[in-house]
Structures are given as C-alpha cells and as structure tokens.
mmCIF file of C-alpha atoms in Angstrom:
data_model
loop_
_atom_site.group_PDB
_atom_site.id
_atom_site.type_symbol
_atom_site.label_atom_id
_atom_site.label_comp_id
_atom_site.label_asym_id
_atom_site.label_seq_id
_atom_site.Cartn_x
_atom_site.Cartn_y
_atom_site.Cartn_z
ATOM 1 C CA MET A 1 2.477 -18.679 25.440
ATOM 2 C CA THR A 2 -0.131 -18.953 28.197
ATOM 3 C CA SER A 3 -1.374 -22.252 29.586
ATOM 4 C CA ARG A 4 -4.660 -23.565 28.276
ATOM 5 C CA ALA A 5 -6.120 -23.620 31.789
ATOM 6 C CA SER A 6 -5.226 -19.966 32.342
ATOM 7 C CA LEU A 7 -6.649 -18.945 28.990
ATOM 8 C CA ILE A 8 -9.883 -20.813 29.642
ATOM 9 C CA GLN A 9 -10.232 -19.040 32.985
ATOM 10 C CA MET A 10 -9.399 -15.583 31.612
ATOM 11 C CA ALA A 11 -11.661 -15.961 28.566
ATOM 12 C CA ALA A 12 -14.534 -17.161 30.725
ATOM 13 C CA ALA A 13 -14.160 -14.069 32.907
ATOM 14 C CA ALA A 14 -14.184 -11.822 29.834
ATOM 15 C CA ARG A 15 -17.171 -13.682 28.416
ATOM 16 C CA ALA A 16 -19.059 -13.199 31.674
ATOM 17 C CA THR A 17 -19.044 -9.430 31.115
ATOM 18 C CA LEU A 18 -21.580 -9.754 28.289
ATOM 19 C CA ALA A 19 -24.866 -8.397 29.615
ATOM 20 C CA ASP A 20 -26.779 -10.809 27.389
ATOM 21 C CA PRO A 21 -25.393 -14.372 27.502
ATOM 22 C CA ALA A 22 -27.198 -15.073 24.212
ATOM 23 C CA ARG A 23 -24.453 -13.069 22.486
ATOM 24 C CA ALA A 24 -21.981 -15.834 23.377
ATOM 25 C CA THR A 25 -22.482 -18.570 20.788
ATOM 26 C CA ILE A 26 -20.668 -21.354 18.959
ATOM 27 C CA VAL A 27 -20.139 -20.865 15.227
ATOM 28 C CA GLY A 28 -19.591 -24.096 13.306
ATOM 29 C CA GLY A 29 -20.003 -27.685 14.346
ATOM 30 C CA ARG A 30 -17.494 -28.184 17.170
ATOM 31 C CA SER A 31 -18.733 -28.123 20.761
ATOM 32 C CA GLU A 32 -15.255 -27.180 22.024
ATOM 33 C CA PRO A 33 -13.707 -25.141 19.204
ATOM 34 C CA ARG A 34 -10.026 -24.309 18.981
ATOM 35 C CA PHE A 35 -10.643 -20.568 18.646
ATOM 36 C CA GLU A 36 -12.533 -17.991 20.666
ATOM 37 C CA LEU A 37 -13.265 -14.561 19.229
ATOM 38 C CA PHE A 38 -14.185 -11.395 21.104
ATOM 39 C CA HIS A 39 -15.665 -9.002 18.559
ATOM 40 C CA ALA A 40 -18.624 -6.797 17.664
ATOM 41 C CA ALA A 41 -21.022 -7.260 14.773
ATOM 42 C CA SER A 42 -20.648 -3.616 13.718
ATOM 43 C CA SER A 43 -16.871 -3.407 14.168
ATOM 44 C CA LEU A 44 -15.057 -3.040 10.844
ATOM 45 C CA CYS A 45 -11.960 -4.866 12.090
ATOM 46 C CA SER A 46 -14.133 -7.615 13.566
ATOM 47 C CA GLN A 47 -15.860 -8.013 10.210
ATOM 48 C CA LYS A 48 -12.475 -8.635 8.580
ATOM 49 C CA VAL A 49 -11.659 -11.403 11.037
ATOM 50 C CA ARG A 50 -15.088 -13.024 10.802
ATOM 51 C CA THR A 51 -14.866 -12.936 7.005
ATOM 52 C CA VAL A 52 -11.601 -14.898 7.186
ATOM 53 C CA LEU A 53 -13.034 -17.340 9.726
ATOM 54 C CA HIS A 54 -15.974 -17.860 7.358
ATOM 55 C CA GLU A 55 -13.686 -18.409 4.358
ATOM 56 C CA LYS A 56 -11.582 -20.906 6.317
ATOM 57 C CA ALA A 57 -14.722 -22.669 7.652
ATOM 58 C CA PHE A 58 -13.261 -22.578 11.177
ATOM 59 C CA SER A 59 -15.503 -23.301 14.125
ATOM 60 C CA TYR A 60 -15.147 -20.783 16.963
ATOM 61 C CA ARG A 61 -16.735 -19.465 20.115
ATOM 62 C CA SER A 62 -18.194 -16.054 19.327
ATOM 63 C CA ASN A 63 -18.573 -13.254 21.876
ATOM 64 C CA ASP A 64 -20.428 -10.323 20.319
ATOM 65 C CA MET A 65 -19.580 -7.398 22.585
ATOM 66 C CA ARG A 66 -21.378 -4.111 23.141
ATOM 67 C CA ILE A 67 -18.748 -1.519 22.151
ATOM 68 C CA LEU A 68 -20.457 1.814 22.819
ATOM 69 C CA SER A 69 -20.863 3.276 26.287
ATOM 70 C CA THR A 70 -24.401 4.558 26.757
ATOM 71 C CA MET A 71 -26.376 6.636 29.217
ATOM 72 C CA GLU A 72 -29.293 4.581 30.507
ATOM 73 C CA SER A 73 -32.058 5.516 32.943
ATOM 74 C CA ASP A 74 -29.961 4.275 35.864
ATOM 75 C CA GLY A 75 -26.726 5.892 34.723
ATOM 76 C CA LEU A 76 -23.745 5.337 32.451
ATOM 77 C CA VAL A 77 -23.230 1.801 31.152
ATOM 78 C CA ALA A 78 -19.646 1.205 30.057
ATOM 79 C CA ALA A 79 -18.842 -0.621 26.843
ATOM 80 C CA GLU A 80 -18.256 -4.305 27.476
ATOM 81 C CA HIS A 81 -14.835 -4.284 25.854
ATOM 82 C CA TYR A 82 -13.686 -1.828 28.534
ATOM 83 C CA SER A 83 -14.245 -4.417 31.264
ATOM 84 C CA PRO A 84 -11.203 -5.278 33.395
ATOM 85 C CA ALA A 85 -11.564 -8.995 32.594
ATOM 86 C CA TYR A 86 -11.411 -8.342 28.852
ATOM 87 C CA ILE A 87 -8.524 -5.873 29.148
ATOM 88 C CA ARG A 88 -6.515 -8.389 31.189
ATOM 89 C CA LEU A 89 -6.929 -10.890 28.358
ATOM 90 C CA ARG A 90 -6.040 -8.291 25.770
ATOM 91 C CA LEU A 91 -2.862 -7.389 27.647
ATOM 92 C CA VAL A 92 -1.698 -10.967 27.071
ATOM 93 C CA ALA A 93 -1.764 -10.164 23.354
ATOM 94 C CA ALA A 94 0.016 -6.865 23.978
ATOM 95 C CA ARG A 95 3.023 -8.635 25.466
ATOM 96 C CA GLU A 96 3.481 -10.597 22.247
ATOM 97 C CA LEU A 97 3.204 -7.490 20.060
ATOM 98 C CA HIS A 98 5.947 -5.502 21.804
ATOM 99 C CA SER A 99 4.165 -2.316 20.689
ATOM 100 C CA GLU A 100 3.800 0.980 22.497
ATOM 101 C CA TYR A 101 0.301 2.049 23.510
ATOM 102 C CA VAL A 102 -1.552 4.351 21.166
ATOM 103 C CA SER A 103 -0.613 7.940 22.034
ATOM 104 C CA GLY A 104 -2.826 10.076 19.818
ATOM 105 C CA TYR A 105 -5.610 10.070 17.255
ATOM 106 C CA SER A 106 -5.293 9.778 13.483
ATOM 107 C CA GLY A 107 -8.641 8.203 12.603
ATOM 108 C CA ARG A 108 -6.807 5.000 11.610
ATOM 109 C CA THR A 109 -6.745 1.752 13.555
ATOM 110 C CA SER A 110 -3.544 0.069 12.373
ATOM 111 C CA VAL A 111 -1.440 -1.163 15.288
ATOM 112 C CA GLU A 112 1.623 -1.026 13.027
ATOM 113 C CA THR A 113 1.368 2.732 12.500
ATOM 114 C CA GLU A 114 -0.747 3.993 15.421
ATOM 115 C CA GLY A 115 0.320 1.811 18.340
ATOM 116 C CA PHE A 116 -1.609 -0.677 20.451
ATOM 117 C CA ASP A 117 -5.108 0.256 21.594
ATOM 118 C CA PRO A 118 -5.765 -1.849 24.706
ATOM 119 C CA CYS A 119 -9.517 -1.261 24.705
ATOM 120 C CA VAL A 120 -10.838 -2.435 21.321
ATOM 121 C CA VAL A 121 -12.026 -5.553 19.503
ATOM 122 C CA PRO A 122 -11.306 -7.983 17.903
ATOM 123 C CA LEU A 123 -9.284 -10.423 19.984
ATOM 124 C CA LEU A 124 -8.613 -14.063 19.143
ATOM 125 C CA VAL A 125 -7.719 -16.866 21.541
ATOM 126 C CA ASP A 126 -6.100 -20.015 20.109
ATOM 127 C CA TYR A 127 -6.387 -22.708 22.756
ATOM 128 C CA ASP A 128 -4.226 -25.194 20.831
ATOM 129 C CA THR A 129 -1.168 -22.932 20.836
ATOM 130 C CA GLY A 130 -1.882 -20.925 23.987
ATOM 131 C CA ARG A 131 -1.775 -17.627 22.106
ATOM 132 C CA VAL A 132 -3.913 -14.492 22.305
ATOM 133 C CA LEU A 133 -3.796 -12.300 19.221
ATOM 134 C CA ALA A 134 -4.830 -8.683 18.698
ATOM 135 C CA ASP A 135 -4.955 -6.527 15.531
ATOM 136 C CA SER A 136 -7.210 -7.684 12.703
ATOM 137 C CA GLN A 137 -4.437 -7.861 10.116
ATOM 138 C CA ARG A 138 -2.257 -9.982 12.382
ATOM 139 C CA ILE A 139 -5.173 -12.247 13.330
ATOM 140 C CA CYS A 140 -6.202 -12.827 9.716
ATOM 141 C CA ILE A 141 -2.683 -13.689 8.564
ATOM 142 C CA TYR A 142 -2.363 -16.052 11.508
ATOM 143 C CA LEU A 143 -5.644 -17.810 10.708
ATOM 144 C CA ASP A 144 -4.573 -18.289 7.107
ATOM 145 C CA SER A 145 -1.307 -19.852 8.267
ATOM 146 C CA VAL A 146 -3.151 -22.413 10.420
ATOM 147 C CA SER A 147 -4.584 -24.144 7.361
ATOM 148 C CA HIS A 148 -4.636 -23.481 3.627
ATOM 149 C CA GLU A 149 -7.898 -25.375 3.242
ATOM 150 C CA PRO A 150 -10.472 -24.791 1.875
ATOM 151 C CA VAL A 151 -8.899 -21.562 0.600
ATOM 152 C CA GLN A 152 -5.470 -19.958 0.916
ATOM 153 C CA LEU A 153 -5.787 -16.217 1.331
ATOM 154 C CA VAL A 154 -2.118 -15.223 1.328
ATOM 155 C CA PRO A 155 -0.302 -16.729 -1.673
ATOM 156 C CA ASP A 156 3.036 -18.515 -1.421
ATOM 157 C CA ALA A 157 4.463 -17.029 -4.630
ATOM 158 C CA PRO A 158 6.629 -14.062 -3.563
ATOM 159 C CA ASP A 159 5.311 -11.516 -6.086
ATOM 160 C CA ALA A 160 1.671 -12.418 -5.520
ATOM 161 C CA ARG A 161 2.158 -12.444 -1.760
ATOM 162 C CA ALA A 162 3.832 -9.036 -1.827
ATOM 163 C CA GLU A 163 0.974 -7.524 -3.839
ATOM 164 C CA VAL A 164 -1.718 -9.007 -1.591
ATOM 165 C CA MET A 165 0.047 -7.688 1.505
ATOM 166 C CA ARG A 166 0.572 -4.292 -0.134
ATOM 167 C CA GLN A 167 -3.169 -4.031 -0.705
ATOM 168 C CA VAL A 168 -3.893 -5.147 2.862
ATOM 169 C CA GLY A 169 -1.577 -2.383 4.068
ATOM 170 C CA ILE A 170 -3.387 0.178 1.920
ATOM 171 C CA VAL A 171 -6.749 -0.763 3.428
ATOM 172 C CA ASP A 172 -5.183 -0.516 6.880
ATOM 173 C CA ARG A 173 -4.343 3.149 6.163
ATOM 174 C CA ILE A 174 -7.937 4.224 5.511
ATOM 175 C CA ALA A 175 -9.099 6.586 8.271
ATOM 176 C CA ASN A 176 -12.212 4.577 9.023
ATOM 177 C CA GLY A 177 -12.590 5.963 12.524
ATOM 178 C CA ALA A 178 -12.685 9.519 11.229
ATOM 179 C CA LEU A 179 -15.212 8.601 8.543
ATOM 180 C CA LEU A 180 -17.521 6.847 11.010
ATOM 181 C CA TYR A 181 -17.306 9.210 13.977
ATOM 182 C CA GLY A 182 -16.574 12.531 12.276
ATOM 183 C CA PHE A 183 -19.087 15.248 11.418
ATOM 184 C CA HIS A 184 -18.234 16.057 7.829
ATOM 185 C CA PRO A 185 -18.482 19.747 6.955
ATOM 186 C CA ASP A 186 -19.919 19.183 3.487
ATOM 187 C CA ALA A 187 -22.388 16.432 2.597
ATOM 188 C CA ASP A 188 -22.628 14.249 5.692
ATOM 189 C CA LEU A 189 -24.623 11.298 4.413
ATOM 190 C CA ARG A 190 -24.412 9.083 7.477
ATOM 191 C CA PRO A 191 -27.751 7.865 8.861
ATOM 192 C CA GLU A 192 -29.378 10.419 11.130
ATOM 193 C CA ALA A 193 -29.613 7.915 13.991
ATOM 194 C CA LEU A 194 -25.873 7.288 13.705
ATOM 195 C CA LYS A 195 -25.094 11.010 13.735
ATOM 196 C CA ALA A 196 -27.287 11.433 16.813
ATOM 197 C CA SER A 197 -25.395 8.753 18.726
ATOM 198 C CA MET A 198 -22.079 10.304 17.712
ATOM 199 C CA GLN A 199 -23.030 13.594 19.379
ATOM 200 C CA THR A 200 -22.100 12.186 22.790
ATOM 201 C CA VAL A 201 -19.998 9.125 21.965
ATOM 202 C CA TYR A 202 -16.640 10.577 23.010
ATOM 203 C CA ASP A 203 -18.001 12.078 26.225
ATOM 204 C CA TYR A 204 -19.475 8.734 27.291
ATOM 205 C CA LYS A 205 -16.266 6.893 26.383
ATOM 206 C CA VAL A 206 -14.109 9.165 28.516
ATOM 207 C CA MET A 207 -16.581 9.168 31.396
ATOM 208 C CA ALA A 208 -16.643 5.360 31.428
ATOM 209 C CA LEU A 209 -12.854 5.135 31.260
ATOM 210 C CA GLU A 210 -12.347 7.631 34.077
ATOM 211 C CA ARG A 211 -14.709 5.646 36.272
ATOM 212 C CA LEU A 212 -12.832 2.439 35.463
ATOM 213 C CA ILE A 213 -9.532 4.090 36.414
ATOM 214 C CA ALA A 214 -10.999 4.989 39.805
ATOM 215 C CA ASP A 215 -12.482 1.515 40.297
ATOM 216 C CA ASN A 216 -9.224 -0.255 39.400
ATOM 217 C CA ALA A 217 -6.678 2.071 40.964
ATOM 218 C CA GLY A 218 -4.864 -0.892 42.509
ATOM 219 C CA GLU A 219 -4.002 -2.440 39.119
ATOM 220 C CA PRO A 220 -1.364 -0.274 37.405
ATOM 221 C CA GLU A 221 -1.582 -2.218 34.111
ATOM 222 C CA LEU A 222 -5.298 -1.563 33.824
ATOM 223 C CA VAL A 223 -4.895 2.087 34.765
ATOM 224 C CA ALA A 224 -2.202 2.558 32.107
ATOM 225 C CA ALA A 225 -4.427 0.901 29.503
ATOM 226 C CA TYR A 226 -7.393 3.110 30.336
ATOM 227 C CA ARG A 227 -5.276 6.259 30.337
ATOM 228 C CA ALA A 228 -3.896 5.452 26.892
ATOM 229 C CA LYS A 229 -7.440 4.968 25.640
ATOM 230 C CA ILE A 230 -8.497 8.329 27.090
ATOM 231 C CA VAL A 231 -5.675 10.026 25.183
ATOM 232 C CA LYS A 232 -6.879 8.484 21.932
ATOM 233 C CA GLU A 233 -10.564 9.219 22.460
ATOM 234 C CA SER A 234 -9.906 12.774 23.659
ATOM 235 C CA GLY A 235 -7.969 13.303 20.446
ATOM 236 C CA GLY A 236 -10.898 11.997 18.447
ATOM 237 C CA LYS A 237 -13.259 14.433 20.130
ATOM 238 C CA LYS A 238 -10.979 17.365 19.257
ATOM 239 C CA VAL A 239 -11.106 16.647 15.519
ATOM 240 C CA CYS A 240 -14.565 15.128 15.056
ATOM 241 C CA ARG A 241 -15.892 18.541 13.992
ATOM 242 C CA ASP A 242 -12.668 19.900 12.515
ATOM 243 C CA PRO A 243 -13.448 20.708 8.850
ATOM 244 C CA ALA A 244 -9.847 20.417 7.670
ATOM 245 C CA PHE A 245 -9.307 17.074 9.403
ATOM 246 C CA GLN A 246 -12.548 15.600 8.106
ATOM 247 C CA ARG A 247 -11.975 16.803 4.540
ATOM 248 C CA ALA A 248 -8.447 15.403 4.635
ATOM 249 C CA ALA A 249 -9.753 11.997 5.731
ATOM 250 C CA ARG A 250 -12.169 11.916 2.805
ATOM 251 C CA GLU A 251 -9.564 13.092 0.344
ATOM 252 C CA GLN A 252 -7.083 10.480 1.491
ATOM 253 C CA THR A 253 -9.753 7.814 1.041
ATOM 254 C CA ARG A 254 -10.563 9.124 -2.429
ATOM 255 C CA GLN A 255 -6.900 8.965 -3.422
ATOM 256 C CA LEU A 256 -6.585 5.397 -2.158
ATOM 257 C CA LEU A 257 -9.617 4.412 -4.241
ATOM 258 C CA ILE A 258 -8.059 6.052 -7.310
ATOM 259 C CA GLY A 259 -4.986 3.942 -6.644
ATOM 260 C CA LEU A 260 -7.195 0.865 -6.352
ATOM 261 C CA GLU A 261 -8.717 1.691 -9.740
ATOM 262 C CA ARG A 262 -5.239 1.706 -11.296
ATOM 263 C CA ASP A 263 -4.294 -1.577 -9.635
ATOM 264 C CA LEU A 264 -7.512 -3.266 -10.742
ATOM 265 C CA ALA A 265 -7.005 -2.039 -14.300
ATOM 266 C CA ALA A 266 -3.492 -3.502 -14.263
ATOM 267 C CA GLY A 267 -4.858 -6.866 -13.131
ATOM 268 C CA SER A 268 -2.142 -7.311 -10.527
ATOM 269 C CA PHE A 269 -4.530 -8.803 -7.963
ATOM 270 C CA ALA A 270 -8.232 -9.196 -7.147
ATOM 271 C CA CYS A 271 -10.649 -12.023 -7.661
ATOM 272 C CA LEU A 272 -12.440 -10.169 -10.473
ATOM 273 C CA ASN A 273 -9.282 -10.447 -12.609
ATOM 274 C CA GLY A 274 -9.337 -14.238 -12.505
ATOM 275 C CA ASN A 275 -7.072 -14.461 -9.483
ATOM 276 C CA ALA A 276 -7.974 -16.550 -6.454
ATOM 277 C CA PHE A 277 -9.899 -14.797 -3.670
ATOM 278 C CA SER A 278 -7.296 -13.388 -1.293
ATOM 279 C CA LEU A 279 -6.908 -11.526 1.967
ATOM 280 C CA ALA A 280 -6.713 -8.319 -0.060
ATOM 281 C CA ASP A 281 -10.178 -9.031 -1.478
ATOM 282 C CA ALA A 282 -11.530 -9.745 2.006
ATOM 283 C CA PHE A 283 -10.137 -6.487 3.405
ATOM 284 C CA TRP A 284 -11.219 -4.348 0.461
ATOM 285 C CA GLY A 285 -14.643 -6.004 0.497
ATOM 286 C CA VAL A 286 -15.303 -5.152 4.134
ATOM 287 C CA ASN A 287 -14.076 -1.583 3.654
ATOM 288 C CA LEU A 288 -16.091 -0.944 0.504
ATOM 289 C CA VAL A 289 -19.212 -2.128 2.332
ATOM 290 C CA ARG A 290 -18.464 0.332 5.147
ATOM 291 C CA LEU A 291 -17.803 3.230 2.765
ATOM 292 C CA ASN A 292 -21.071 2.482 1.004
ATOM 293 C CA TYR A 293 -22.920 2.344 4.340
ATOM 294 C CA LEU A 294 -21.617 5.836 5.145
ATOM 295 C CA GLY A 295 -22.927 7.198 1.854
ATOM 296 C CA LEU A 296 -19.474 7.381 0.286
ATOM 297 C CA GLY A 297 -20.128 4.939 -2.550
ATOM 298 C CA SER A 298 -20.224 7.932 -4.878
ATOM 299 C CA MET A 299 -16.433 8.013 -4.514
ATOM 300 C CA TRP A 300 -16.270 5.243 -7.105
ATOM 301 C CA ASP A 301 -18.945 6.527 -9.486
ATOM 302 C CA ALA A 302 -16.169 7.535 -11.909
ATOM 303 C CA LEU A 303 -14.039 4.469 -11.125
ATOM 304 C CA PRO A 304 -15.543 1.629 -13.187
ATOM 305 C CA HIS A 305 -13.146 -1.067 -12.047
ATOM 306 C CA VAL A 306 -13.768 -0.243 -8.384
ATOM 307 C CA ALA A 307 -17.533 -0.181 -9.003
ATOM 308 C CA ARG A 308 -17.386 -3.638 -10.588
ATOM 309 C CA TYR A 309 -15.104 -4.892 -7.830
ATOM 310 C CA ALA A 310 -17.509 -3.718 -5.123
ATOM 311 C CA ASP A 311 -20.377 -5.420 -6.957
ATOM 312 C CA VAL A 312 -18.501 -8.718 -7.282
ATOM 313 C CA LEU A 313 -17.381 -8.701 -3.661
ATOM 314 C CA ALA A 314 -20.925 -7.954 -2.458
ATOM 315 C CA ARG A 315 -21.925 -11.371 -3.818
ATOM 316 C CA ARG A 316 -19.252 -13.290 -1.920
ATOM 317 C CA SER A 317 -20.959 -15.417 0.737
ATOM 318 C CA SER A 318 -18.501 -14.528 3.508
ATOM 319 C CA LEU A 319 -18.788 -10.781 2.876
ATOM 320 C CA CYS A 320 -22.555 -10.941 2.526
ATOM 321 C CA LYS A 321 -22.846 -12.504 5.966
ATOM 322 C CA GLU A 322 -20.034 -10.878 7.929
ATOM 323 C CA ALA A 323 -20.019 -7.365 6.444
ATOM 324 C CA ILE A 324 -23.339 -6.648 4.718
ATOM 325 C CA GLN A 325 -25.738 -8.630 6.899
ATOM 326 C CA ALA A 326 -23.826 -7.808 10.079
ATOM 327 C CA SER A 327 -24.045 -4.092 9.272
ATOM 328 C CA LEU A 328 -27.750 -4.317 8.472
ATOM 329 C CA ASP A 329 -28.419 -6.127 11.755
ATOM 330 C CA SER A 330 -26.258 -4.067 14.099
ATOM 331 C CA MET A 331 -26.188 -0.488 12.789
ATOM 332 C CA PRO A 332 -28.842 2.161 12.056
ATOM 333 C CA HIS A 333 -30.468 1.755 8.664
ATOM 334 C CA SER A 334 -28.583 3.338 5.779
ATOM 335 C CA ARG A 335 -30.455 3.707 2.511
ATOM 336 C CA TYR A 336 -27.171 3.240 0.691
ATOM 337 C CA MET A 337 -27.146 -0.380 1.820
ATOM 338 C CA ASP A 338 -30.395 -1.232 0.041
ATOM 339 C CA ALA A 339 -28.688 -2.181 -3.232
ATOM 340 C CA MET A 340 -26.118 -4.301 -1.398
ATOM 341 C CA ALA A 341 -28.933 -6.010 0.491
ATOM 342 C CA ASP A 342 -30.410 -6.929 -2.895
ATOM 343 C CA CYS A 343 -27.046 -8.378 -3.945
ATOM 344 C CA ARG A 344 -27.015 -10.396 -0.758
ATOM 345 C CA SER A 345 -30.351 -11.973 -1.630
ATOM 346 C CA GLU A 346 -28.842 -13.403 -4.813
ATOM 347 C CA VAL A 347 -26.211 -15.426 -2.990
ATOM 348 C CA PRO A 348 -27.091 -19.058 -2.190
ATOM 349 C CA ALA A 349 -27.306 -19.813 1.539
#
C-alpha cells in the first residue's frame, strides 16, 4: 500500500505528461473520485476496464494517453505511456503482482501467461485503499469486488463463477496484438490507414525506448523496464510479417470462437441465454468488436450463436460507448464497423 499523498503526487506527475490537458477529465459526478484511470481510447484492454467502470457506474478521473510513438516534423515523439513518471507509477503495481517482466512476444497481452509489461495501459489508482493495479483482468475483478451494485459481474455461486472466469481466461488468450499489428499473408482486411501506420510502428517504439534508456541511465528500475519492453517489441517486429505466425494467430482465434459457439449452445453462460450480464460478456463483447473492426467478423458467419451474441452485446450501453464508439472515435475508419455503428444508434442514451 502506498500513502494517499504519495499516490496523488505520482499520479499528478504521470497526468502532466499528457500533451493535451483536455484528455484528462472526470467521468461521473464526483469532483474528487476514488479512482484514477490511465488508459487509451483505442486500447483493447482499456476498453475492458472502462466497460466495467461504466457498468458499475463508478466516477473516475480519466487520462486518455497517446500510446503510439510518432515521427513529427521536429522529430520522434514518444508515446505518453512510456514517460518516466507513468512508468514509476506502474512499477508500484508491479511490486504487488510479483511477476517477472515480459521476456518475449506471443501476440497476447495476459500478464498471467506472458509476464508484466511495464510500458502499457491500463493502470488504475484506488486512492481509498492506496493501491495501484495493472492488468485489465485483475483491475476488472477488483472493481467488481468493490461493490456489487448496480450489477455484479462475477457471480458468487461457485459453478457460475468458475464458468465466467473460464471464459475471461479464454478471451485473455486471444492474440490480439498479432491480429492488430501483424501483416496477414492472405486477406488482410484492416483499414489501409491502420496498415500504413503499422509499417513503422515497431521501429518508432524501439527508437523511443532507446532514447528513454539514455535519458534515464541513472534510474536502474526505469532502464530495466524499458529494456524489457524493447525485447517484447523487437519480437513483435520479427513476426509481424511471418506468414506462419500470422496464420497461426488467426487459426487460434477461429478455434476459440468455435469453442464459444459450443458454450453458447450449451447455455452455460452469457446474457443472451437469460443469465445476468457478467464479466465474461464484457470481455467477449470488447473482443468481438475488435475482431469485427479488423474485418474478422466473417469468422462467425457459420457460427449462429456467436453471431447472435455479438449482435446482442453490440446493443449494451457500456459496450456501445466504451468499445464501439471509442473505436470509431480513436481509430482509422473500418467499413466493418458500419453495422455496429447502426446498432449503437438504437441504444437509448
């Protein structure tokens, strides 16, 4: 646990790294909310956390960070979530996790299986308990434990809880990084503007990180964090055009969706089967929106239960705002999102 005064100071320093102060806002009605979230509108893991915050109706301070390093007219501009102030705050969360740093690249983002990435979003600060939490799955479970009102996302009943958490774990195994950043050898249906930005994304990441290592040579913790990140991103560059790796990522995703079809048919979970909306629905909803954005919605053309599930989830207010609308506002236009945008318009404000 870290003192409230220290957390306030560290979070303020991290917040100050936002180039545009307008991206630091208060969500909800409290002027001094209990929670502070560092995230990005386009970040899949951030969308999961914001969906839960929306479902729980929690007020929070929102810091929407720029998470791609870019080459501007006056030189390289590092991603905001690489800033030393943010990494120092994130390392507070790392000490609670007791996890080794990420040491390679799989295309997945699960801390449980891949290790701790010190240079990503989201990150949650709870000022009431003095805790800083990393990893979207961990954050979401924590938020649900704070209050079961107005909705409880992780059931108390052992069997129901086990199934919800099993589904959450399945979603965590989807190689979303590979699907977003990778150049698929067959039909690459990502928006052209997205593909263009991905041509140099790894080079700019590594360049920014190397510069930060040089600038912060006197802080061994920061240097170790940046070096771990370089290992991961260098691994991503090696496989982003590897046909076998990219095909395997798609095939694994297809198999997980086939498994979802079976589970939906069995009625063991999911809000479309008459069960209460759960964390599994939130996680699947965000991921199905992302797969659709990438042009991979055809993966469930022959999976009627998954198709219906995606349609139902697209009408959930939290997912409309935090996954669909956030993607429309923060990412290059994808024509595959047009139908989901229509679904969004049907949901009451």
